[in-house]
Short mmCIF file of C-alpha atoms in Angstrom, two decimals:
data_model
loop_
_atom_site.label_atom_id
_atom_site.label_comp_id
_atom_site.label_asym_id
_atom_site.label_seq_id
_atom_site.Cartn_x
_atom_site.Cartn_y
_atom_site.Cartn_z
CA ASP A 747 84.68 95.47 105.82
CA ALA A 748 88.16 94.25 106.84
CA GLY A 749 89.88 95.73 103.83
CA VAL A 750 92.67 94.09 101.87
CA ILE A 751 94.75 91.93 104.17
CA GLN A 752 98.42 91.19 103.50
CA SER A 753 100.86 88.97 105.34
CA PRO A 754 103.48 89.10 106.59
CA ARG A 755 103.95 92.84 107.26
CA HIS A 756 107.70 92.43 107.33
CA GLU A 757 109.90 89.73 105.88
CA VAL A 758 113.67 89.48 106.24
CA THR A 759 115.37 86.71 104.37
CA GLU A 760 118.73 85.69 103.02
CA MET A 761 119.61 85.72 99.35
CA GLY A 762 118.60 82.53 97.62
CA GLN A 763 115.68 81.76 99.90
CA GLU A 764 112.10 81.42 98.72
CA VAL A 765 109.69 84.14 99.79
CA THR A 766 105.89 83.93 99.68
CA LEU A 767 103.71 86.96 100.16
CA ARG A 768 100.00 86.56 100.77
CA CYS A 769 96.93 88.63 100.10
CA LYS A 770 93.23 88.45 100.86
CA PRO A 771 91.22 90.91 98.73
CA ILE A 772 87.98 92.61 99.71
CA SER A 773 85.07 90.28 99.22
CA GLY A 774 83.23 90.92 95.99
CA HIS A 775 86.09 92.64 94.24
CA ASP A 776 86.71 91.41 90.69
CA TYR A 777 90.30 92.53 90.32
CA LEU A 778 93.46 91.89 92.29
CA PHE A 779 96.75 93.64 91.72
CA TRP A 780 100.29 93.19 92.94
CA TYR A 781 102.50 96.33 93.01
CA ARG A 782 106.10 96.79 94.07
CA GLN A 783 107.27 100.09 95.49
CA THR A 784 110.85 101.31 95.55
CA MET A 785 112.39 104.76 95.69
CA MET A 786 113.89 104.36 92.23
CA ARG A 787 110.90 102.94 90.39
CA GLY A 788 107.90 104.19 92.38
CA LEU A 789 104.80 101.97 92.28
CA GLU A 790 105.28 99.30 89.60
CA LEU A 791 102.45 96.99 88.56
CA LEU A 792 103.71 93.44 88.58
CA ILE A 793 100.60 91.46 87.68
CA TYR A 794 96.86 91.66 87.93
CA PHE A 795 94.01 89.17 87.97
CA ASN A 796 90.40 89.40 86.92
CA ASN A 797 88.05 86.81 88.41
CA ASN A 798 91.09 84.77 89.58
CA VAL A 799 92.59 84.68 86.05
CA PRO A 800 95.95 86.37 85.38
CA ILE A 801 95.36 89.07 82.77
CA ASP A 802 98.65 90.83 82.44
CA ASP A 803 101.98 89.72 83.96
CA SER A 804 104.20 91.89 81.79
CA GLY A 805 105.44 93.71 84.87
CA MET A 806 106.83 90.60 86.53
CA PRO A 807 110.60 91.27 86.44
CA GLU A 808 111.92 87.75 85.99
CA ASP A 809 111.02 84.10 86.03
CA ARG A 810 111.96 84.12 89.68
CA PHE A 811 108.66 85.83 90.32
CA SER A 812 105.32 83.99 90.13
CA ALA A 813 101.81 84.76 91.30
CA LYS A 814 98.72 82.66 91.77
CA MET A 815 95.12 83.24 92.67
CA PRO A 816 93.59 79.87 93.43
CA ASN A 817 90.26 81.38 94.51
CA ALA A 818 88.47 84.70 94.87
CA SER A 819 89.72 85.27 98.42
CA PHE A 820 93.41 84.48 98.21
CA SER A 821 96.50 85.27 96.17
CA THR A 822 100.22 84.68 96.57
CA LEU A 823 103.33 86.27 95.13
CA LYS A 824 106.37 84.04 95.27
CA ILE A 825 110.02 84.89 94.70
CA GLN A 826 112.37 82.00 94.23
CA PRO A 827 115.30 82.47 94.63
CA SER A 828 115.26 85.89 96.24
CA GLU A 829 117.96 88.49 95.59
CA PRO A 830 118.92 91.70 97.43
CA ARG A 831 117.52 93.83 94.56
CA ASP A 832 114.08 92.36 95.33
CA SER A 833 113.99 94.36 98.55
CA ALA A 834 110.98 96.62 98.39
CA VAL A 835 107.48 97.13 99.72
CA TYR A 836 104.96 94.87 97.99
CA PHE A 837 101.37 96.03 97.89
CA CYS A 838 98.33 94.01 97.07
CA ALA A 839 95.22 95.93 95.97
CA SER A 840 91.73 95.05 94.82
CA ARG A 841 88.83 96.79 93.13
CA ARG A 842 85.45 96.26 91.57
CA GLN A 843 85.12 97.19 87.95
CA GLY A 844 82.39 97.13 85.35
CA LEU A 845 81.24 98.62 82.11
CA THR A 846 79.06 101.20 83.81
CA TYR A 847 81.14 102.18 86.79
CA ASN A 848 84.71 102.84 87.82
CA SER A 849 85.82 102.23 91.37
CA PRO A 850 88.99 102.97 93.33
CA LEU A 851 91.80 100.63 94.30
CA HIS A 852 91.89 99.49 97.88
CA PHE A 853 95.40 98.78 99.04
CA GLY A 854 96.60 96.43 101.70
CA ASN A 855 99.15 97.63 104.27
CA GLY A 856 101.98 96.12 102.26
CA THR A 857 104.78 93.68 102.98
CA ARG A 858 108.21 95.18 103.51
CA LEU A 859 110.71 92.65 102.11
CA THR A 860 114.39 92.81 102.95
CA VAL A 861 116.75 90.37 101.26
CA THR A 862 120.24 90.30 102.73
CA GLN B 767 103.15 103.77 79.36
CA GLN B 768 103.80 105.03 82.87
CA PRO B 769 102.26 108.50 83.33
CA VAL B 770 104.63 111.37 84.02
CA GLN B 771 104.06 113.54 87.06
CA SER B 772 105.40 117.01 87.71
CA PRO B 773 106.86 118.42 89.79
CA GLN B 774 108.71 115.66 91.60
CA ALA B 775 108.65 117.52 94.87
CA VAL B 776 106.97 120.57 96.35
CA ILE B 777 107.51 122.40 99.62
CA LEU B 778 104.80 124.72 100.81
CA ARG B 779 103.90 126.82 103.82
CA GLU B 780 100.51 126.26 105.37
CA GLY B 781 97.80 128.10 103.47
CA GLU B 782 99.65 128.06 100.15
CA ASP B 783 98.35 126.45 97.01
CA ALA B 784 99.90 123.75 94.82
CA VAL B 785 99.26 122.04 91.49
CA ILE B 786 100.44 118.56 90.57
CA ASN B 787 100.28 117.48 86.96
CA CYS B 788 99.97 114.08 85.37
CA SER B 789 100.39 113.41 81.69
CA SER B 790 100.10 110.33 79.54
CA SER B 791 101.40 109.44 76.10
CA LYS B 792 98.20 107.52 75.39
CA ALA B 793 94.50 108.37 75.45
CA LEU B 794 93.02 107.82 78.84
CA TYR B 795 89.84 106.20 80.03
CA SER B 796 90.21 107.35 83.62
CA VAL B 797 92.59 109.03 86.02
CA HIS B 798 92.84 108.24 89.72
CA TRP B 799 94.57 110.24 92.44
CA TYR B 800 95.97 108.74 95.64
CA ARG B 801 97.90 110.09 98.62
CA GLN B 802 100.45 108.07 100.53
CA LYS B 803 101.73 108.97 103.98
CA HIS B 804 105.19 107.74 104.99
CA GLY B 805 105.06 104.05 105.93
CA GLU B 806 101.42 103.68 104.97
CA ALA B 807 99.47 102.41 101.96
CA PRO B 808 98.20 104.79 99.27
CA VAL B 809 94.71 106.13 99.99
CA PHE B 810 92.21 107.01 97.32
CA LEU B 811 91.35 110.66 96.72
CA MET B 812 89.24 110.77 93.57
CA ILE B 813 88.52 109.34 90.10
CA LEU B 814 88.02 111.40 86.94
CA LEU B 815 86.28 109.89 83.95
CA LYS B 816 85.05 112.59 81.59
CA GLY B 817 87.08 115.14 79.73
CA GLY B 818 87.19 118.40 81.58
CA GLU B 819 85.46 117.00 84.59
CA GLN B 820 86.48 118.35 87.92
CA LYS B 821 85.94 116.63 91.20
CA GLY B 822 86.56 117.82 94.68
CA HIS B 823 87.63 116.37 98.00
CA GLU B 824 87.72 118.89 100.83
CA LYS B 825 90.03 121.58 99.48
CA ILE B 826 91.56 119.24 96.93
CA SER B 827 90.13 119.16 93.45
CA ALA B 828 91.21 117.78 90.10
CA SER B 829 90.62 118.21 86.43
CA PHE B 830 90.95 115.91 83.47
CA ASN B 831 91.65 117.12 79.94
CA GLU B 832 91.11 114.23 77.54
CA LYS B 833 92.46 115.97 74.49
CA LYS B 834 95.73 116.81 76.19
CA GLN B 835 95.78 113.45 77.97
CA GLN B 836 96.47 115.30 81.18
CA SER B 837 95.11 115.61 84.67
CA SER B 838 95.93 118.13 87.35
CA LEU B 839 95.42 117.99 91.11
CA TYR B 840 94.79 121.30 92.89
CA LEU B 841 95.49 121.71 96.57
CA THR B 842 94.23 125.00 97.95
CA ALA B 843 94.99 126.53 101.33
CA SER B 844 97.22 123.59 102.16
CA GLN B 845 97.24 122.10 105.60
CA LEU B 846 99.94 120.14 107.42
CA SER B 847 97.86 116.99 106.92
CA TYR B 848 98.28 117.34 103.12
CA SER B 849 101.92 116.29 103.40
CA GLY B 850 102.68 113.01 101.66
CA THR B 851 103.34 111.57 98.22
CA TYR B 852 100.66 111.99 95.57
CA PHE B 853 100.26 109.44 92.81
CA CYS B 854 98.19 109.61 89.67
CA GLY B 855 97.01 106.28 88.32
CA THR B 856 95.92 105.98 84.71
CA GLU B 857 93.67 103.57 82.92
CA ILE B 858 94.06 103.52 79.11
CA VAL B 859 91.02 101.43 78.36
CA ASN B 860 88.35 99.95 80.54
CA THR B 861 90.41 96.87 81.43
CA GLY B 862 90.69 97.54 85.09
CA LYS B 863 94.47 97.93 84.80
CA LEU B 864 95.85 100.94 86.66
CA ILE B 865 99.41 102.20 86.20
CA PHE B 866 100.94 104.81 88.48
CA GLY B 867 103.28 107.70 87.95
CA GLN B 868 106.46 108.18 89.95
CA GLY B 869 104.72 110.33 92.54
CA THR B 870 105.03 113.87 93.74
CA THR B 871 106.25 114.47 97.29
CA LEU B 872 104.47 117.33 99.00
CA GLN B 873 105.77 118.82 102.22
CA VAL B 874 103.70 121.41 104.04
CA LYS B 875 105.52 123.41 106.72
CA PRO B 876 104.01 125.51 109.50
#
């Protein structure tokens, strides 16, 4: 099992540029989550998907942020245009979930985004 | 809806015990505990589903009080390897959605 795979590991970009973060969840997992981690806010849930469908995007800070999950094995988080306050570590995580069981989140290694 | 963790930070000597608390303003379906080392991703420790249920992981255990909407993580005879930031994640209903507290930073010194 390869685990949750995120790319890139590090991204440095200039303000105003478009940034795309990528995630491959664990095969067979029903749910995919995007979290943002900063010292001030901790681990914030941005959006999550169930069976490729966005369920709750109330954590997405602004219209500059968008996320897609075109299939069960791939998701993207896009920021356009990026701003310095978007600098953070972005984690993707996946899990299986059902009515009769409760399973843990598996996190990717994260993407450290720096916007200058 | 974010759970509240306390304390925010703890410093211990090896062998000492610690308790980290997590409380929610809403009724909980489940509580998860994760540990994150500096520069790494959070790693799963345990899930609690039933009221009053305690689970263990090495010398780390946890309880879940449904009525009080609280969970506590107990670290006994702490080791240097226990250092890190501990997060509780709460699930209000069985939707799959997990929201995390601010984290508690634990430092264990020799």
